[in-house]
mmCIF file of C-alpha atoms in Angstrom:
data_model
loop_
_atom_site.group_PDB
_atom_site.id
_atom_site.type_symbol
_atom_site.label_atom_id
_atom_site.label_comp_id
_atom_site.label_asym_id
_atom_site.label_seq_id
_atom_site.Cartn_x
_atom_site.Cartn_y
_atom_site.Cartn_z
ATOM 1 C CA MET U 265 68.158 0.319 -46.962
ATOM 2 C CA VAL U 266 67.867 -2.929 -49.296
ATOM 3 C CA ASN U 267 67.371 -5.545 -47.625
ATOM 4 C CA GLY U 268 67.060 -10.150 -48.533
ATOM 5 C CA ASP U 269 64.884 -11.967 -48.470
ATOM 6 C CA GLN U 270 66.635 -15.833 -47.787
ATOM 7 C CA GLY U 271 70.051 -16.286 -45.310
ATOM 8 C CA PRO U 272 71.257 -15.548 -42.302
ATOM 9 C CA ILE U 273 70.754 -11.680 -42.031
ATOM 10 C CA ALA U 274 67.819 -11.111 -43.821
ATOM 11 C CA GLU U 275 66.084 -11.311 -40.802
ATOM 12 C CA ARG U 276 68.126 -9.485 -38.461
ATOM 13 C CA VAL U 277 68.016 -6.927 -40.831
ATOM 14 C CA ARG U 278 64.440 -6.645 -40.755
ATOM 15 C CA ARG U 279 64.338 -6.547 -36.613
ATOM 16 C CA VAL U 280 66.330 -3.634 -37.225
ATOM 17 C CA VAL U 281 64.473 -1.285 -39.464
ATOM 18 C CA GLU U 282 61.765 -1.545 -36.880
ATOM 19 C CA ARG U 283 63.140 0.361 -34.382
ATOM 20 C CA VAL U 284 64.396 2.884 -37.159
ATOM 21 C CA PRO U 285 61.368 5.634 -38.211
ATOM 22 C CA ASP U 286 61.375 5.945 -41.481
ATOM 23 C CA VAL U 287 63.295 3.671 -42.874
ATOM 24 C CA ARG U 288 61.753 2.452 -46.441
ATOM 25 C CA LEU U 289 62.990 -1.537 -46.862
ATOM 26 C CA VAL U 290 63.983 -2.956 -50.214
ATOM 27 C CA THR U 291 63.032 -6.379 -50.659
ATOM 28 C CA LEU U 292 64.993 -8.530 -53.218
ATOM 29 C CA ARG U 293 63.097 -12.028 -53.375
ATOM 30 C CA ASP U 294 64.402 -15.104 -53.809
ATOM 31 C CA TYR U 295 67.856 -12.884 -52.379
ATOM 32 C CA ALA U 296 70.380 -13.482 -49.545
ATOM 33 C CA ILE U 297 72.227 -11.127 -48.645
ATOM 34 C CA LEU U 298 76.177 -12.024 -47.799
ATOM 35 C CA GLY U 299 78.761 -10.150 -46.584
ATOM 36 C CA TRP U 300 80.844 -10.103 -50.104
ATOM 37 C CA THR U 301 77.238 -10.360 -52.493
ATOM 38 C CA ASP U 302 77.682 -7.928 -55.455
ATOM 39 C CA VAL U 303 73.601 -6.374 -54.203
ATOM 40 C CA VAL U 304 74.293 -4.358 -57.167
ATOM 41 C CA ALA U 305 75.786 -5.975 -59.993
ATOM 42 C CA ASP U 306 73.360 -8.914 -58.871
ATOM 43 C CA HIS U 307 70.245 -6.984 -59.404
ATOM 44 C CA ARG U 308 71.273 -3.491 -61.073
ATOM 45 C CA ASP U 309 68.039 -2.192 -61.914
ATOM 46 C CA GLU U 310 66.181 -2.739 -58.819
ATOM 47 C CA ILE U 311 67.928 -1.376 -56.319
ATOM 48 C CA GLY U 312 68.775 1.758 -58.896
ATOM 49 C CA SER U 313 65.287 3.090 -59.473
ATOM 50 C CA ALA U 314 64.672 2.684 -55.763
ATOM 51 C CA MET U 315 66.824 4.824 -55.141
ATOM 52 C CA LEU U 316 66.600 7.544 -57.535
ATOM 53 C CA GLN U 317 63.037 7.361 -56.294
ATOM 54 C CA PHE U 318 64.022 7.949 -52.682
ATOM 55 C CA LEU U 319 66.257 10.263 -53.715
ATOM 56 C CA ALA U 320 63.413 12.442 -55.524
ATOM 57 C CA ARG U 321 61.031 12.068 -52.658
ATOM 58 C CA MET U 322 63.858 13.222 -50.552
ATOM 59 C CA ASN U 323 65.117 16.430 -53.110
ATOM 60 C CA ARG U 324 60.839 18.372 -53.146
ATOM 61 C CA THR U 325 61.554 17.675 -49.350
ATOM 62 C CA ALA U 326 65.075 18.577 -48.550
ATOM 63 C CA GLY U 327 65.329 20.984 -51.571
ATOM 64 C CA ALA U 328 68.780 20.375 -52.453
ATOM 65 C CA LYS U 329 70.730 22.416 -54.266
ATOM 66 C CA SER U 330 72.629 21.028 -57.138
ATOM 67 C CA VAL U 331 76.920 21.804 -57.970
ATOM 68 C CA PRO U 332 78.053 22.133 -61.782
ATOM 69 C CA PRO U 333 79.461 19.285 -63.800
ATOM 70 C CA ALA U 334 82.377 17.876 -61.631
ATOM 71 C CA ALA U 335 84.965 15.092 -62.723
ATOM 72 C CA GLY U 336 88.131 13.506 -60.449
ATOM 73 C CA GLU U 337 89.560 12.095 -57.974
ATOM 74 C CA GLY U 338 91.705 11.649 -55.546
ATOM 75 C CA GLU U 339 92.717 10.956 -51.342
ATOM 76 C CA ILE U 340 92.148 13.206 -48.455
ATOM 77 C CA ALA U 341 93.207 11.944 -44.910
ATOM 78 C CA GLY U 342 92.670 7.519 -46.158
ATOM 79 C CA ILE U 343 89.223 8.896 -47.709
ATOM 80 C CA SER U 344 89.636 7.748 -51.673
ATOM 81 C CA TYR U 345 87.243 10.045 -53.458
ATOM 82 C CA ARG U 346 85.585 9.911 -57.079
ATOM 83 C CA ILE U 347 83.443 12.491 -58.568
ATOM 84 C CA ARG U 348 81.565 11.991 -61.201
ATOM 85 C CA GLY U 349 78.178 13.316 -62.950
ATOM 86 C CA ALA U 350 76.267 16.495 -61.914
ATOM 87 C CA GLY U 351 73.157 17.582 -59.558
ATOM 88 C CA PRO U 352 72.016 17.557 -56.225
ATOM 89 C CA PRO U 353 75.551 16.103 -54.328
ATOM 90 C CA LEU U 354 75.267 12.287 -53.371
ATOM 91 C CA VAL U 355 77.859 10.988 -51.347
ATOM 92 C CA LEU U 356 77.890 6.721 -51.891
ATOM 93 C CA LEU U 357 79.200 5.224 -49.241
ATOM 94 C CA PRO U 358 81.677 2.162 -49.367
ATOM 95 C CA LEU U 359 79.442 -1.962 -49.525
ATOM 96 C CA TRP U 360 80.548 -3.569 -47.181
ATOM 97 C CA LEU U 361 83.022 -7.028 -48.979
ATOM 98 C CA SER U 362 80.808 -6.052 -52.110
ATOM 99 C CA PRO U 363 83.686 -6.952 -55.356
ATOM 100 C CA SER U 364 81.244 -4.292 -58.054
ATOM 101 C CA GLN U 365 80.681 -1.985 -54.776
ATOM 102 C CA TRP U 366 78.406 0.938 -56.694
ATOM 103 C CA GLU U 367 80.367 0.634 -60.311
ATOM 104 C CA PRO U 368 76.893 -1.007 -61.741
ATOM 105 C CA LEU U 369 75.236 2.232 -60.796
ATOM 106 C CA VAL U 370 77.322 5.634 -61.663
ATOM 107 C CA PRO U 371 76.683 6.125 -64.380
ATOM 108 C CA ARG U 372 72.766 6.291 -63.916
ATOM 109 C CA LEU U 373 73.331 7.874 -61.313
ATOM 110 C CA SER U 374 75.376 10.673 -62.312
ATOM 111 C CA GLU U 375 72.834 11.186 -65.189
ATOM 112 C CA GLN U 376 71.106 13.419 -62.081
ATOM 113 C CA TYR U 377 73.626 13.654 -59.271
ATOM 114 C CA CYS U 378 76.742 14.338 -58.502
ATOM 115 C CA THR U 379 78.323 10.893 -57.270
ATOM 116 C CA ILE U 380 80.514 11.391 -55.221
ATOM 117 C CA THR U 381 81.735 7.171 -54.056
ATOM 118 C CA LEU U 382 84.314 7.007 -51.073
ATOM 119 C CA GLY U 383 86.849 4.201 -50.510
ATOM 120 C CA GLY U 384 90.169 4.143 -48.829
ATOM 121 C CA ILE U 385 91.807 2.867 -45.743
ATOM 122 C CA GLU U 386 89.236 4.607 -42.843
ATOM 123 C CA LEU U 387 85.467 3.201 -44.457
ATOM 124 C CA GLY U 388 84.175 0.632 -44.291
ATOM 125 C CA ALA U 389 85.430 -3.527 -44.975
ATOM 126 C CA VAL U 390 88.974 -1.745 -45.426
ATOM 127 C CA ALA U 391 88.661 0.124 -41.898
ATOM 128 C CA ILE U 392 87.612 -3.590 -40.037
ATOM 129 C CA LEU U 393 90.354 -5.627 -42.223
ATOM 130 C CA GLU U 394 93.125 -3.436 -42.405
ATOM 131 C CA SER U 395 92.354 -2.808 -37.903
ATOM 132 C CA ARG U 396 91.552 -6.548 -37.172
ATOM 133 C CA GLY U 397 95.200 -7.353 -39.218
ATOM 134 C CA ARG U 398 97.192 -4.632 -37.584
ATOM 135 C CA ALA U 399 95.665 -5.468 -33.963
ATOM 136 C CA VAL U 400 98.413 -6.913 -31.396
ATOM 137 C CA GLY U 401 96.189 -9.506 -30.195
ATOM 138 C CA TYR U 402 95.472 -11.298 -33.839
ATOM 139 C CA VAL U 403 99.055 -10.627 -34.976
ATOM 140 C CA PRO U 404 100.384 -13.186 -32.463
ATOM 141 C CA MET U 405 97.639 -16.306 -34.842
ATOM 142 C CA VAL U 406 99.057 -14.889 -37.195
ATOM 143 C CA ARG U 407 102.539 -15.120 -36.484
ATOM 144 C CA THR U 408 101.855 -18.222 -35.352
ATOM 145 C CA LEU U 409 100.903 -20.215 -38.785
ATOM 146 C CA ILE U 410 104.280 -18.752 -39.938
ATOM 147 C CA ASP U 411 106.070 -20.621 -37.541
ATOM 148 C CA THR U 412 103.761 -23.723 -37.630
ATOM 149 C CA MET U 413 104.900 -24.072 -41.194
ATOM 150 C CA GLN U 414 108.171 -22.997 -41.424
ATOM 151 C CA LEU U 415 108.125 -20.589 -43.399
ATOM 152 C CA GLN U 416 112.217 -20.212 -45.986
ATOM 153 C CA PRO U 417 114.103 -17.552 -46.890
ATOM 154 C CA GLY U 418 113.445 -17.437 -50.640
ATOM 155 C CA GLU U 419 110.103 -20.134 -50.318
ATOM 156 C CA THR U 420 107.388 -17.768 -52.513
ATOM 157 C CA VAL U 421 103.912 -17.547 -50.561
ATOM 158 C CA LEU U 422 100.497 -17.404 -52.298
ATOM 159 C CA GLU U 423 97.745 -15.861 -49.886
ATOM 160 C CA VAL U 424 94.293 -17.273 -50.423
ATOM 161 C CA GLY U 425 91.885 -14.341 -50.164
ATOM 162 C CA CYS U 426 94.223 -12.265 -49.186
ATOM 163 C CA GLY U 427 91.609 -8.702 -48.935
ATOM 164 C CA THR U 428 94.073 -5.735 -48.151
ATOM 165 C CA GLY U 429 97.005 -6.894 -48.433
ATOM 166 C CA VAL U 430 97.208 -6.753 -44.475
ATOM 167 C CA LEU U 431 98.650 -10.307 -43.566
ATOM 168 C CA GLY U 432 100.950 -10.236 -46.817
ATOM 169 C CA ARG U 433 102.125 -6.976 -45.686
ATOM 170 C CA TRP U 434 103.319 -7.591 -42.204
ATOM 171 C CA LEU U 435 104.417 -10.497 -44.311
ATOM 172 C CA ALA U 436 107.012 -8.542 -45.955
ATOM 173 C CA HIS U 437 108.243 -6.731 -43.684
ATOM 174 C CA HIS U 438 108.950 -9.220 -41.117
ATOM 175 C CA THR U 439 110.760 -11.426 -42.580
ATOM 176 C CA GLY U 440 112.523 -8.811 -44.457
ATOM 177 C CA GLY U 441 111.174 -9.492 -48.091
ATOM 178 C CA ALA U 442 113.580 -12.476 -48.044
ATOM 179 C CA ASN U 443 110.177 -14.093 -49.465
ATOM 180 C CA ARG U 444 108.316 -13.382 -52.517
ATOM 181 C CA ILE U 445 104.361 -12.448 -51.321
ATOM 182 C CA MET U 446 101.349 -13.475 -54.535
ATOM 183 C CA GLY U 447 98.058 -11.922 -52.941
ATOM 184 C CA VAL U 448 95.232 -14.162 -55.201
ATOM 185 C CA ASP U 449 91.591 -11.921 -54.496
ATOM 186 C CA ILE U 450 88.326 -12.470 -56.005
ATOM 187 C CA ASN U 451 87.475 -8.994 -54.744
ATOM 188 C CA ARG U 452 88.232 -6.561 -56.992
ATOM 189 C CA TYR U 453 87.276 -3.892 -55.171
ATOM 190 C CA LEU U 454 89.893 -4.777 -52.156
ATOM 191 C CA LEU U 455 92.551 -5.754 -54.738
ATOM 192 C CA GLN U 456 92.651 -2.178 -56.129
ATOM 193 C CA GLU U 457 93.109 -0.669 -52.064
ATOM 194 C CA ALA U 458 95.770 -3.477 -52.283
ATOM 195 C CA LEU U 459 97.847 -2.384 -54.623
ATOM 196 C CA ALA U 460 97.369 1.257 -53.134
ATOM 197 C CA LEU U 461 98.618 0.235 -49.568
ATOM 198 C CA VAL U 462 101.858 -1.642 -51.401
ATOM 199 C CA ARG U 463 102.557 1.218 -53.526
ATOM 200 C CA LYS U 464 101.807 3.660 -49.483
ATOM 201 C CA GLU U 465 104.279 1.188 -47.934
ATOM 202 C CA GLY U 466 106.854 1.007 -50.690
ATOM 203 C CA LEU U 467 106.711 -3.319 -50.892
ATOM 204 C CA GLU U 468 106.506 -3.143 -54.432
ATOM 205 C CA GLY U 469 108.932 -5.607 -55.564
ATOM 206 C CA ALA U 470 107.457 -8.253 -52.778
ATOM 207 C CA ILE U 471 104.166 -8.241 -52.627
ATOM 208 C CA GLU U 472 101.926 -8.961 -55.963
ATOM 209 C CA PHE U 473 98.714 -10.111 -56.699
ATOM 210 C CA ALA U 474 96.311 -11.399 -59.032
ATOM 211 C CA GLU U 475 92.301 -11.756 -59.408
ATOM 212 C CA GLY U 476 90.930 -14.813 -59.373
ATOM 213 C CA SER U 477 89.251 -17.602 -57.044
ATOM 214 C CA ALA U 478 89.916 -19.957 -54.543
ATOM 215 C CA GLU U 479 88.068 -22.385 -55.934
ATOM 216 C CA ALA U 480 89.939 -22.182 -59.266
ATOM 217 C CA LEU U 481 93.424 -20.508 -58.933
ATOM 218 C CA PRO U 482 94.995 -18.857 -61.052
ATOM 219 C CA PHE U 483 98.176 -21.183 -61.056
ATOM 220 C CA PRO U 484 99.685 -24.151 -62.703
ATOM 221 C CA ASP U 485 100.419 -27.242 -59.889
ATOM 222 C CA HIS U 486 102.795 -27.099 -58.101
ATOM 223 C CA SER U 487 103.531 -23.428 -57.625
ATOM 224 C CA PHE U 488 104.350 -22.205 -54.825
ATOM 225 C CA ASP U 489 106.162 -23.163 -51.747
ATOM 226 C CA VAL U 490 104.126 -22.792 -48.570
ATOM 227 C CA THR U 491 100.012 -21.494 -49.122
ATOM 228 C CA MET U 492 98.069 -20.033 -46.854
ATOM 229 C CA SER U 493 94.543 -18.638 -46.296
ATOM 230 C CA VAL U 494 92.781 -16.829 -42.667
ATOM 231 C CA THR U 495 89.420 -16.573 -42.643
ATOM 232 C CA VAL U 496 88.408 -17.778 -45.679
ATOM 233 C CA ILE U 497 87.478 -20.664 -45.656
ATOM 234 C CA GLU U 498 83.926 -20.216 -44.017
ATOM 235 C CA GLU U 499 82.854 -17.653 -47.280
ATOM 236 C CA VAL U 500 83.365 -20.901 -49.497
ATOM 237 C CA ASP U 501 82.894 -24.709 -50.881
ATOM 238 C CA ALA U 502 85.826 -25.224 -48.273
ATOM 239 C CA ASN U 503 86.560 -28.869 -49.575
ATOM 240 C CA GLN U 504 87.009 -27.324 -53.122
ATOM 241 C CA MET U 505 88.997 -24.377 -52.027
ATOM 242 C CA LEU U 506 91.806 -26.498 -50.266
ATOM 243 C CA ALA U 507 91.511 -29.297 -53.220
ATOM 244 C CA GLU U 508 92.626 -25.786 -55.270
ATOM 245 C CA MET U 509 95.467 -25.032 -52.330
ATOM 246 C CA VAL U 510 96.860 -28.274 -52.011
ATOM 247 C CA ARG U 511 97.366 -27.789 -56.240
ATOM 248 C CA VAL U 512 98.969 -25.590 -56.877
ATOM 249 C CA THR U 513 101.187 -26.708 -53.783
ATOM 250 C CA LYS U 514 105.015 -27.718 -54.445
ATOM 251 C CA PRO U 515 105.803 -31.687 -53.031
ATOM 252 C CA GLY U 516 107.223 -30.686 -49.897
ATOM 253 C CA GLY U 517 105.077 -27.557 -48.989
ATOM 254 C CA ARG U 518 102.968 -26.474 -46.874
ATOM 255 C CA VAL U 519 99.499 -25.560 -46.241
ATOM 256 C CA GLY U 520 97.681 -23.392 -43.897
ATOM 257 C CA VAL U 521 94.646 -22.264 -43.359
ATOM 258 C CA VAL U 522 92.157 -19.768 -40.446
ATOM 259 C CA ALA U 523 88.833 -20.297 -39.876
ATOM 260 C CA ARG U 524 86.461 -18.519 -37.082
ATOM 261 C CA ALA U 525 84.828 -21.045 -35.621
ATOM 262 C CA MET U 526 81.319 -20.300 -34.675
ATOM 263 C CA ASP U 527 81.327 -23.872 -32.685
ATOM 264 C CA MET U 528 83.110 -22.028 -29.592
ATOM 265 C CA PRO U 529 82.275 -19.686 -27.333
ATOM 266 C CA PHE U 530 83.389 -16.266 -27.709
ATOM 267 C CA LEU U 531 84.309 -14.798 -24.023
ATOM 268 C CA MET U 532 83.999 -10.666 -23.315
ATOM 269 C CA ASN U 533 85.383 -10.031 -19.618
ATOM 270 C CA PHE U 534 82.672 -7.748 -18.161
ATOM 271 C CA ARG U 535 80.069 -8.195 -15.689
ATOM 272 C CA LEU U 536 76.698 -9.737 -17.597
ATOM 273 C CA ARG U 537 73.873 -11.248 -16.089
ATOM 274 C CA ALA U 538 74.219 -14.796 -16.837
ATOM 275 C CA GLU U 539 71.541 -15.217 -19.000
ATOM 276 C CA LEU U 540 73.377 -11.891 -21.469
ATOM 277 C CA ARG U 541 76.634 -13.720 -21.233
ATOM 278 C CA ALA U 542 75.324 -17.266 -22.571
ATOM 279 C CA LYS U 543 73.141 -15.647 -25.280
ATOM 280 C CA VAL U 544 76.235 -13.203 -26.791
ATOM 281 C CA GLU U 545 79.436 -15.973 -26.046
ATOM 282 C CA ALA U 546 76.752 -18.251 -27.512
ATOM 283 C CA PRO U 547 78.903 -20.158 -30.512
ATOM 284 C CA GLY U 548 77.577 -18.977 -33.541
ATOM 285 C CA ALA U 549 76.279 -15.375 -32.519
ATOM 286 C CA ILE U 550 79.127 -13.038 -34.347
ATOM 287 C CA GLY U 551 79.980 -14.352 -38.650
ATOM 288 C CA ASN U 552 78.590 -15.892 -40.741
ATOM 289 C CA VAL U 553 79.254 -19.070 -43.085
ATOM 290 C CA ALA U 554 78.108 -20.305 -46.641
ATOM 291 C CA GLU U 555 76.231 -23.031 -47.007
ATOM 292 C CA ARG U 556 79.983 -26.058 -47.959
ATOM 293 C CA GLY U 557 81.557 -23.054 -46.520
ATOM 294 C CA CYS U 558 83.560 -24.439 -42.816
ATOM 295 C CA ALA U 559 83.693 -21.941 -39.339
ATOM 296 C CA ASP U 560 83.864 -24.819 -37.429
ATOM 297 C CA ALA U 561 86.466 -28.305 -36.047
ATOM 298 C CA SER U 562 85.553 -29.697 -39.642
ATOM 299 C CA LEU U 563 88.317 -28.596 -40.404
ATOM 300 C CA TYR U 564 90.755 -30.259 -39.590
ATOM 301 C CA GLN U 565 88.882 -34.027 -40.817
ATOM 302 C CA ARG U 566 89.065 -32.191 -44.073
ATOM 303 C CA VAL U 567 92.324 -30.839 -44.171
ATOM 304 C CA HIS U 568 93.473 -34.862 -43.758
ATOM 305 C CA GLN U 569 91.377 -36.099 -46.703
ATOM 306 C CA ALA U 570 92.557 -33.324 -49.056
ATOM 307 C CA GLY U 571 95.331 -35.412 -48.817
ATOM 308 C CA LEU U 572 98.422 -33.811 -46.652
ATOM 309 C CA THR U 573 100.955 -35.453 -44.379
ATOM 310 C CA ARG U 574 101.910 -34.222 -40.886
ATOM 311 C CA VAL U 575 98.476 -32.187 -39.372
ATOM 312 C CA LYS U 576 98.719 -29.725 -36.911
ATOM 313 C CA MET U 577 96.132 -28.738 -35.464
ATOM 314 C CA LEU U 578 95.699 -25.639 -33.520
ATOM 315 C CA PRO U 579 92.806 -23.755 -32.226
ATOM 316 C CA GLN U 580 93.335 -20.305 -31.633
ATOM 317 C CA LEU U 581 91.971 -17.661 -30.547
ATOM 318 C CA THR U 582 92.347 -14.342 -30.691
ATOM 319 C CA THR U 583 92.154 -10.717 -28.350
ATOM 320 C CA PHE U 584 90.283 -7.855 -29.093
ATOM 321 C CA SER U 585 91.275 -4.589 -26.381
ATOM 322 C CA ARG U 586 89.668 -0.774 -25.423
ATOM 323 C CA ALA U 587 92.422 0.098 -28.701
ATOM 324 C CA ASP U 588 90.740 -2.121 -31.251
ATOM 325 C CA THR U 589 88.124 0.142 -32.276
ATOM 326 C CA THR U 590 87.393 -0.079 -35.482
ATOM 327 C CA VAL U 591 86.881 -4.145 -34.862
ATOM 328 C CA LEU U 592 84.694 -3.813 -31.987
ATOM 329 C CA GLN U 593 82.821 -1.672 -33.526
ATOM 330 C CA TYR U 594 81.428 -4.694 -35.804
ATOM 331 C CA LEU U 595 81.698 -6.861 -33.691
ATOM 332 C CA GLN U 596 78.863 -4.324 -31.793
ATOM 333 C CA ASP U 597 76.532 -3.411 -35.133
ATOM 334 C CA ALA U 598 76.987 -7.717 -35.912
ATOM 335 C CA LEU U 599 75.766 -8.870 -32.382
ATOM 336 C CA PHE U 600 73.095 -6.076 -31.640
ATOM 337 C CA PRO U 601 71.202 -7.335 -34.530
ATOM 338 C CA LYS U 602 69.902 -10.408 -31.808
ATOM 339 C CA LEU U 603 69.537 -8.824 -28.909
ATOM 340 C CA SER U 604 66.162 -5.953 -27.046
ATOM 341 C CA ARG U 605 66.784 -1.859 -26.902
ATOM 342 C CA GLU U 606 67.289 -3.502 -23.058
ATOM 343 C CA GLU U 607 69.635 -6.185 -23.670
ATOM 344 C CA ALA U 608 71.549 -3.753 -25.882
ATOM 345 C CA GLN U 609 71.585 -1.190 -23.171
ATOM 346 C CA GLU U 610 72.672 -3.539 -21.086
ATOM 347 C CA TRP U 611 76.721 -4.689 -22.881
ATOM 348 C CA GLN U 612 77.218 -1.128 -23.594
ATOM 349 C CA GLY U 613 76.801 -0.028 -20.111
ATOM 350 C CA ALA U 614 79.180 -3.258 -19.234
ATOM 351 C CA ARG U 615 81.349 -2.836 -21.336
ATOM 352 C CA ALA U 616 81.894 0.776 -21.023
ATOM 353 C CA GLN U 617 82.841 0.129 -16.903
ATOM 354 C CA ALA U 618 84.826 -2.690 -17.941
ATOM 355 C CA GLU U 619 86.878 -0.443 -19.778
ATOM 356 C CA ALA U 620 86.343 2.143 -17.633
ATOM 357 C CA GLU U 621 88.248 0.134 -15.238
ATOM 358 C CA GLY U 622 91.206 -1.478 -17.327
ATOM 359 C CA THR U 623 89.778 -5.485 -18.008
ATOM 360 C CA PHE U 624 88.055 -4.861 -21.134
ATOM 361 C CA PHE U 625 88.722 -7.461 -23.452
ATOM 362 C CA MET U 626 86.534 -10.234 -25.440
ATOM 363 C CA THR U 627 88.376 -13.084 -27.571
ATOM 364 C CA TRP U 628 87.651 -14.475 -31.236
ATOM 365 C CA PRO U 629 88.306 -18.477 -31.352
ATOM 366 C CA HIS U 630 89.699 -19.775 -34.674
ATOM 367 C CA HIS U 631 90.323 -23.270 -36.029
ATOM 368 C CA CYS U 632 94.034 -23.474 -37.711
ATOM 369 C CA ALA U 633 95.446 -26.293 -39.128
ATOM 370 C CA VAL U 634 98.610 -26.175 -41.501
ATOM 371 C CA GLY U 635 99.497 -29.659 -43.803
ATOM 372 C CA THR U 636 102.463 -30.782 -45.949
ATOM 373 C CA LYS U 637 101.826 -31.992 -49.683
ATOM 374 C CA PRO U 638 103.539 -35.042 -49.827
#
């Protein structure tokens, strides 16, 4: 396991490692790992050496057999694969939102192993983003954002931080292809998945994608009628992102932003002791925010300061139920490092009972703001 020694996740990882036997922890000095950190690109040599040492020790113990040289790629049941190299098989699962994923290390690993790199909509962050974007309790928030921006047929739309394009695809279906939609994201890995999903749904003519940073959008001034972003402003320089969104929006156009609300409590509709409920429903219990990011009600002031007028402020609750298994697993995985073993067991038991009774749901609070460019 690889961990940094800084940032909000470092201590949680250390706590998890203490509970798992026979884990080798590699700590990267003066480094913080967040969900979107390009960790392998930043520490290729250190991580590569640690992996090869660990794998060599495992091979001596397990006696792994080599496979013939292989190369190829494809997809099975929504899971994409790419095979390179020869030697004992080595399966590489997705690295959450890391832009480069394993690519900086694959050439070195493939010299000794048959590397099988997996991806697709059924694994990792892609599965989470797709599941969340399609959730019955999440779509109403997006629809409220679109309705408040008063999107008209023929207007151009930019989604900043589009990820897998799940919201852009929903919008293309929702409007019947009446709008040209552009998605921009800094993450090459997610854009590759987004393109594949657009092709699968036959939306090639309705949605385009570009690689670029939310803090320096690769478009001229006054390019779009509507510019929107959903749960991205937490991860960037929030004020710079807003300035860029305003810059590329046409005069009279609308800008809409949604941020996770780490200053508002969660709601978990199952029976818990008061002490445990206070812990798991506390503001900020789940999620992270970058140093200059925005994940609180300051969003509304920032939108005004960015020069937008006729600002509408719309706090929202998104609801997830038993059917949203992928999202719920993510929420549980994010929450459990903060709990003791006994608390985690109590939480799981209470959730299972509520699911059996048909009363289970969880809410995730968000801040939403829409303004008009003068």
